[in-house]
mmCIF file of C-alpha atoms in Angstrom:
data_model
loop_
_atom_site.group_PDB
_atom_site.id
_atom_site.type_symbol
_atom_site.label_atom_id
_atom_site.label_comp_id
_atom_site.label_asym_id
_atom_site.label_seq_id
_atom_site.Cartn_x
_atom_site.Cartn_y
_atom_site.Cartn_z
ATOM 1 C CA MET L 1 29.076 16.927 19.561
ATOM 2 C CA ALA L 2 25.892 17.593 21.503
ATOM 3 C CA LYS L 3 22.494 17.965 19.872
ATOM 4 C CA LEU L 4 20.298 20.937 20.832
ATOM 5 C CA VAL L 5 16.635 19.895 21.199
ATOM 6 C CA TYR L 6 13.632 22.158 21.743
ATOM 7 C CA GLY L 7 10.568 20.376 23.045
ATOM 8 C CA LEU L 8 7.472 21.407 24.987
ATOM 9 C CA ASN L 9 3.888 20.358 25.560
ATOM 10 C CA GLN L 10 1.518 22.138 23.216
ATOM 11 C CA SER L 11 -2.167 22.364 22.408
ATOM 12 C CA LEU L 12 -3.709 21.423 19.081
ATOM 13 C CA ASP L 13 -3.779 25.109 18.185
ATOM 14 C CA GLY L 14 -0.067 25.563 18.879
ATOM 15 C CA TYR L 15 0.096 27.115 22.352
ATOM 16 C CA VAL L 16 2.217 26.242 25.369
ATOM 17 C CA ASP L 17 0.923 26.847 28.883
ATOM 18 C CA HIS L 18 2.371 24.882 31.783
ATOM 19 C CA LEU L 19 -0.805 25.332 33.824
ATOM 20 C CA GLU L 20 -2.931 23.615 31.168
ATOM 21 C CA PHE L 21 -0.826 20.477 30.728
ATOM 22 C CA ARG L 22 -0.985 18.530 33.960
ATOM 23 C CA PRO L 23 0.772 15.297 32.993
ATOM 24 C CA ASN L 24 -0.687 11.950 33.988
ATOM 25 C CA LEU L 25 1.647 9.411 35.607
ATOM 26 C CA ALA L 26 2.636 7.820 32.283
ATOM 27 C CA LEU L 27 3.695 11.186 30.854
ATOM 28 C CA PHE L 28 5.487 12.043 34.093
ATOM 29 C CA ARG L 29 7.457 8.787 33.820
ATOM 30 C CA HIS L 30 8.324 9.656 30.217
ATOM 31 C CA PHE L 31 9.696 13.041 31.266
ATOM 32 C CA VAL L 32 11.608 11.558 34.209
ATOM 33 C CA GLY L 33 13.435 9.251 31.783
ATOM 34 C CA HIS L 34 13.932 12.078 29.306
ATOM 35 C CA VAL L 35 15.442 14.455 31.862
ATOM 36 C CA ARG L 36 17.681 11.732 33.308
ATOM 37 C CA GLY L 37 19.127 11.146 29.847
ATOM 38 C CA LEU L 38 19.985 14.788 29.130
ATOM 39 C CA THR L 39 23.436 16.349 29.132
ATOM 40 C CA GLY L 40 21.918 19.609 30.403
ATOM 41 C CA ILE L 41 19.175 22.186 29.891
ATOM 42 C CA VAL L 42 19.254 25.745 28.531
ATOM 43 C CA TYR L 43 16.486 27.963 29.885
ATOM 44 C CA GLY L 44 15.064 31.352 29.138
ATOM 45 C CA ARG L 45 14.306 33.378 32.264
ATOM 46 C CA ARG L 46 10.549 32.821 32.404
ATOM 47 C CA MET L 47 10.712 29.059 31.901
ATOM 48 C CA TYR L 48 13.526 28.757 34.423
ATOM 49 C CA GLU L 49 11.441 30.611 37.002
ATOM 50 C CA VAL L 50 8.552 28.202 36.367
ATOM 51 C CA MET L 51 10.846 25.182 36.722
ATOM 52 C CA ARG L 52 12.292 26.395 40.038
ATOM 53 C CA TYR L 53 9.151 24.761 41.449
ATOM 54 C CA TRP L 54 11.205 21.528 41.417
ATOM 55 C CA ASP L 55 13.972 22.897 43.667
ATOM 56 C CA GLU L 56 12.264 21.715 46.861
ATOM 57 C CA ASP L 57 10.110 18.625 47.419
ATOM 58 C CA GLY L 58 6.413 19.130 47.992
ATOM 59 C CA ALA L 59 4.889 17.318 50.959
ATOM 60 C CA ASP L 60 2.050 15.939 48.812
ATOM 61 C CA TRP L 61 4.156 14.774 45.847
ATOM 62 C CA VAL L 62 3.832 11.256 44.464
ATOM 63 C CA ALA L 63 6.892 9.131 43.632
ATOM 64 C CA GLU L 64 6.991 10.286 39.984
ATOM 65 C CA GLU L 65 7.115 13.928 41.031
ATOM 66 C CA ARG L 66 9.956 13.205 43.449
ATOM 67 C CA ASP L 67 11.793 11.279 40.713
ATOM 68 C CA PHE L 68 11.361 14.146 38.252
ATOM 69 C CA ALA L 69 12.580 16.689 40.798
ATOM 70 C CA ALA L 70 15.683 14.595 41.554
ATOM 71 C CA ALA L 71 16.440 14.195 37.835
ATOM 72 C CA TRP L 72 15.892 17.915 37.195
ATOM 73 C CA ARG L 73 18.073 18.986 40.100
ATOM 74 C CA SER L 74 20.927 16.765 38.919
ATOM 75 C CA GLN L 75 21.097 18.360 35.464
ATOM 76 C CA PRO L 76 23.415 21.266 34.692
ATOM 77 C CA LYS L 77 21.385 24.294 33.664
ATOM 78 C CA TRP L 78 22.324 27.416 31.724
ATOM 79 C CA VAL L 79 19.912 30.302 32.230
ATOM 80 C CA VAL L 80 19.828 33.036 29.599
ATOM 81 C CA SER L 81 18.785 36.318 31.194
ATOM 82 C CA ARG L 82 19.818 39.937 31.368
ATOM 83 C CA SER L 83 17.490 40.683 34.283
ATOM 84 C CA LEU L 84 18.325 37.914 36.769
ATOM 85 C CA LYS L 85 21.220 38.604 39.114
ATOM 86 C CA SER L 86 21.633 35.020 40.311
ATOM 87 C CA VAL L 87 20.367 31.499 39.652
ATOM 88 C CA GLY L 88 19.803 28.439 41.813
ATOM 89 C CA PRO L 89 21.802 25.278 42.408
ATOM 90 C CA ASN L 90 23.523 23.561 39.481
ATOM 91 C CA ALA L 91 22.771 26.539 37.220
ATOM 92 C CA THR L 92 24.936 29.065 35.381
ATOM 93 C CA LEU L 93 23.703 32.543 34.448
ATOM 94 C CA VAL L 94 24.347 33.505 30.810
ATOM 95 C CA GLU L 95 23.995 37.225 30.237
ATOM 96 C CA ASP L 96 25.530 37.790 26.818
ATOM 97 C CA ASP L 97 26.829 36.137 23.637
ATOM 98 C CA ILE L 98 24.400 33.273 23.765
ATOM 99 C CA GLU L 99 25.457 32.124 20.297
ATOM 100 C CA ALA L 100 29.070 31.579 21.360
ATOM 101 C CA MET L 101 27.975 29.892 24.577
ATOM 102 C CA ILE L 102 25.647 27.450 22.777
ATOM 103 C CA ARG L 103 28.198 26.697 20.060
ATOM 104 C CA GLY L 104 30.759 26.028 22.805
ATOM 105 C CA LEU L 105 28.415 23.663 24.679
ATOM 106 C CA LYS L 106 27.565 21.782 21.496
ATOM 107 C CA ALA L 107 31.239 21.435 20.589
ATOM 108 C CA ARG L 108 32.532 20.230 23.952
ATOM 109 C CA LEU L 109 29.642 18.088 25.223
ATOM 110 C CA ALA L 110 28.018 14.903 23.945
ATOM 111 C CA GLY L 111 24.378 13.844 24.099
ATOM 112 C CA GLU L 112 21.264 16.019 24.184
ATOM 113 C CA ILE L 113 20.937 19.518 25.545
ATOM 114 C CA ALA L 114 17.313 20.556 25.995
ATOM 115 C CA VAL L 115 16.098 24.078 25.238
ATOM 116 C CA ALA L 116 13.160 25.302 27.307
ATOM 117 C CA GLY L 117 11.228 28.436 26.504
ATOM 118 C CA PRO L 118 9.618 29.597 23.248
ATOM 119 C CA ALA L 119 11.335 33.006 23.093
ATOM 120 C CA LEU L 120 14.761 31.501 23.698
ATOM 121 C CA ALA L 121 14.050 28.729 21.187
ATOM 122 C CA GLY L 122 13.004 31.362 18.638
ATOM 123 C CA SER L 123 16.328 33.164 19.048
ATOM 124 C CA LEU L 124 18.274 29.912 18.753
ATOM 125 C CA THR L 125 16.229 28.926 15.702
ATOM 126 C CA ASP L 126 17.103 32.241 14.060
ATOM 127 C CA LEU L 127 20.783 31.442 14.700
ATOM 128 C CA GLY L 128 20.395 27.962 13.160
ATOM 129 C CA LEU L 129 21.416 26.246 16.405
ATOM 130 C CA ILE L 130 18.458 23.940 17.117
ATOM 131 C CA ASP L 131 18.973 20.430 15.783
ATOM 132 C CA GLU L 132 15.592 18.932 16.650
ATOM 133 C CA TYR L 133 12.079 20.034 17.614
ATOM 134 C CA ARG L 134 9.793 17.846 19.744
ATOM 135 C CA LEU L 135 6.146 18.807 19.967
ATOM 136 C CA TYR L 136 4.204 16.962 22.666
ATOM 137 C CA LEU L 137 0.731 17.382 21.232
ATOM 138 C CA HIS L 138 -2.198 17.325 23.694
ATOM 139 C CA PRO L 139 -5.824 16.989 22.530
ATOM 140 C CA ILE L 140 -6.973 20.368 23.819
ATOM 141 C CA VAL L 141 -7.540 23.757 22.219
ATOM 142 C CA LEU L 142 -6.474 26.738 24.306
ATOM 143 C CA GLY L 143 -7.303 29.580 21.942
ATOM 144 C CA ARG L 144 -4.711 31.779 23.645
ATOM 145 C CA GLY L 145 -1.297 31.839 25.213
ATOM 146 C CA LYS L 146 2.300 31.732 24.158
ATOM 147 C CA PRO L 147 2.855 29.961 20.832
ATOM 148 C CA PHE L 148 5.302 27.046 20.618
ATOM 149 C CA PHE L 149 7.073 28.927 17.813
ATOM 150 C CA ALA L 150 7.807 32.473 18.983
ATOM 151 C CA GLY L 151 8.539 33.674 15.444
ATOM 152 C CA PRO L 152 8.044 32.390 11.920
ATOM 153 C CA ARG L 153 7.973 28.621 11.757
ATOM 154 C CA PRO L 154 11.210 27.285 10.377
ATOM 155 C CA PRO L 155 11.050 24.812 7.494
ATOM 156 C CA LEU L 156 10.912 21.395 9.160
ATOM 157 C CA ARG L 157 10.895 17.726 8.190
ATOM 158 C CA LEU L 158 9.021 15.144 10.270
ATOM 159 C CA VAL L 159 11.306 12.278 11.342
ATOM 160 C CA THR L 160 9.182 10.391 13.910
ATOM 161 C CA SER L 161 5.884 10.320 15.716
ATOM 162 C CA ASP L 162 5.243 8.400 18.934
ATOM 163 C CA LEU L 163 2.387 7.892 21.343
ATOM 164 C CA VAL L 164 4.193 8.729 24.618
ATOM 165 C CA ALA L 165 1.197 8.657 26.950
ATOM 166 C CA GLU L 166 -2.544 8.279 26.647
ATOM 167 C CA ASN L 167 -3.688 11.042 24.284
ATOM 168 C CA VAL L 168 -0.207 12.637 23.925
ATOM 169 C CA ILE L 169 1.691 12.297 20.667
ATOM 170 C CA ARG L 170 5.297 13.406 20.282
ATOM 171 C CA LEU L 171 6.128 14.744 16.835
ATOM 172 C CA THR L 172 9.852 15.016 16.159
ATOM 173 C CA TYR L 173 11.115 17.331 13.432
ATOM 174 C CA VAL L 174 14.522 18.389 12.142
ATOM 175 C CA PRO L 175 15.318 21.513 10.139
ATOM 176 C CA ALA L 176 14.535 20.911 6.450
#
């Protein structure tokens, strides 16, 4: 049975903003390894549109960016959206009954399935489907943006903390 994991970079005050968290090479290497080890990724529409950046190589990319793009492209993706009409390579559009789809993925696959997007994660939290939360805590305060938890914070229990790159701590929680 697969484990559903929600994890994103976040500020000290609890916000996620992909433009504010430019990873250094050590953090990039961490995420390359993480993505390579996944069974797949479930995206909300907005986060999927942000991640489409990795569909085509940039001329100025360093090796770690190319490695991340290759790992990302190789992963199966499920994109939850009622407004998109199509999705890119290696992706499946999910328009309805997300609960049944996620339960089916968890039942038939093994390993980790990542969840990307706070609104989607909030819906899956409400359904009791997320098995683990990973907060990549950066030492900055944004004071605005989209919160990591889109709704009320679920009761959680800390299971590990790791320094994954200079100044970035990963806090791993499970539902309490």
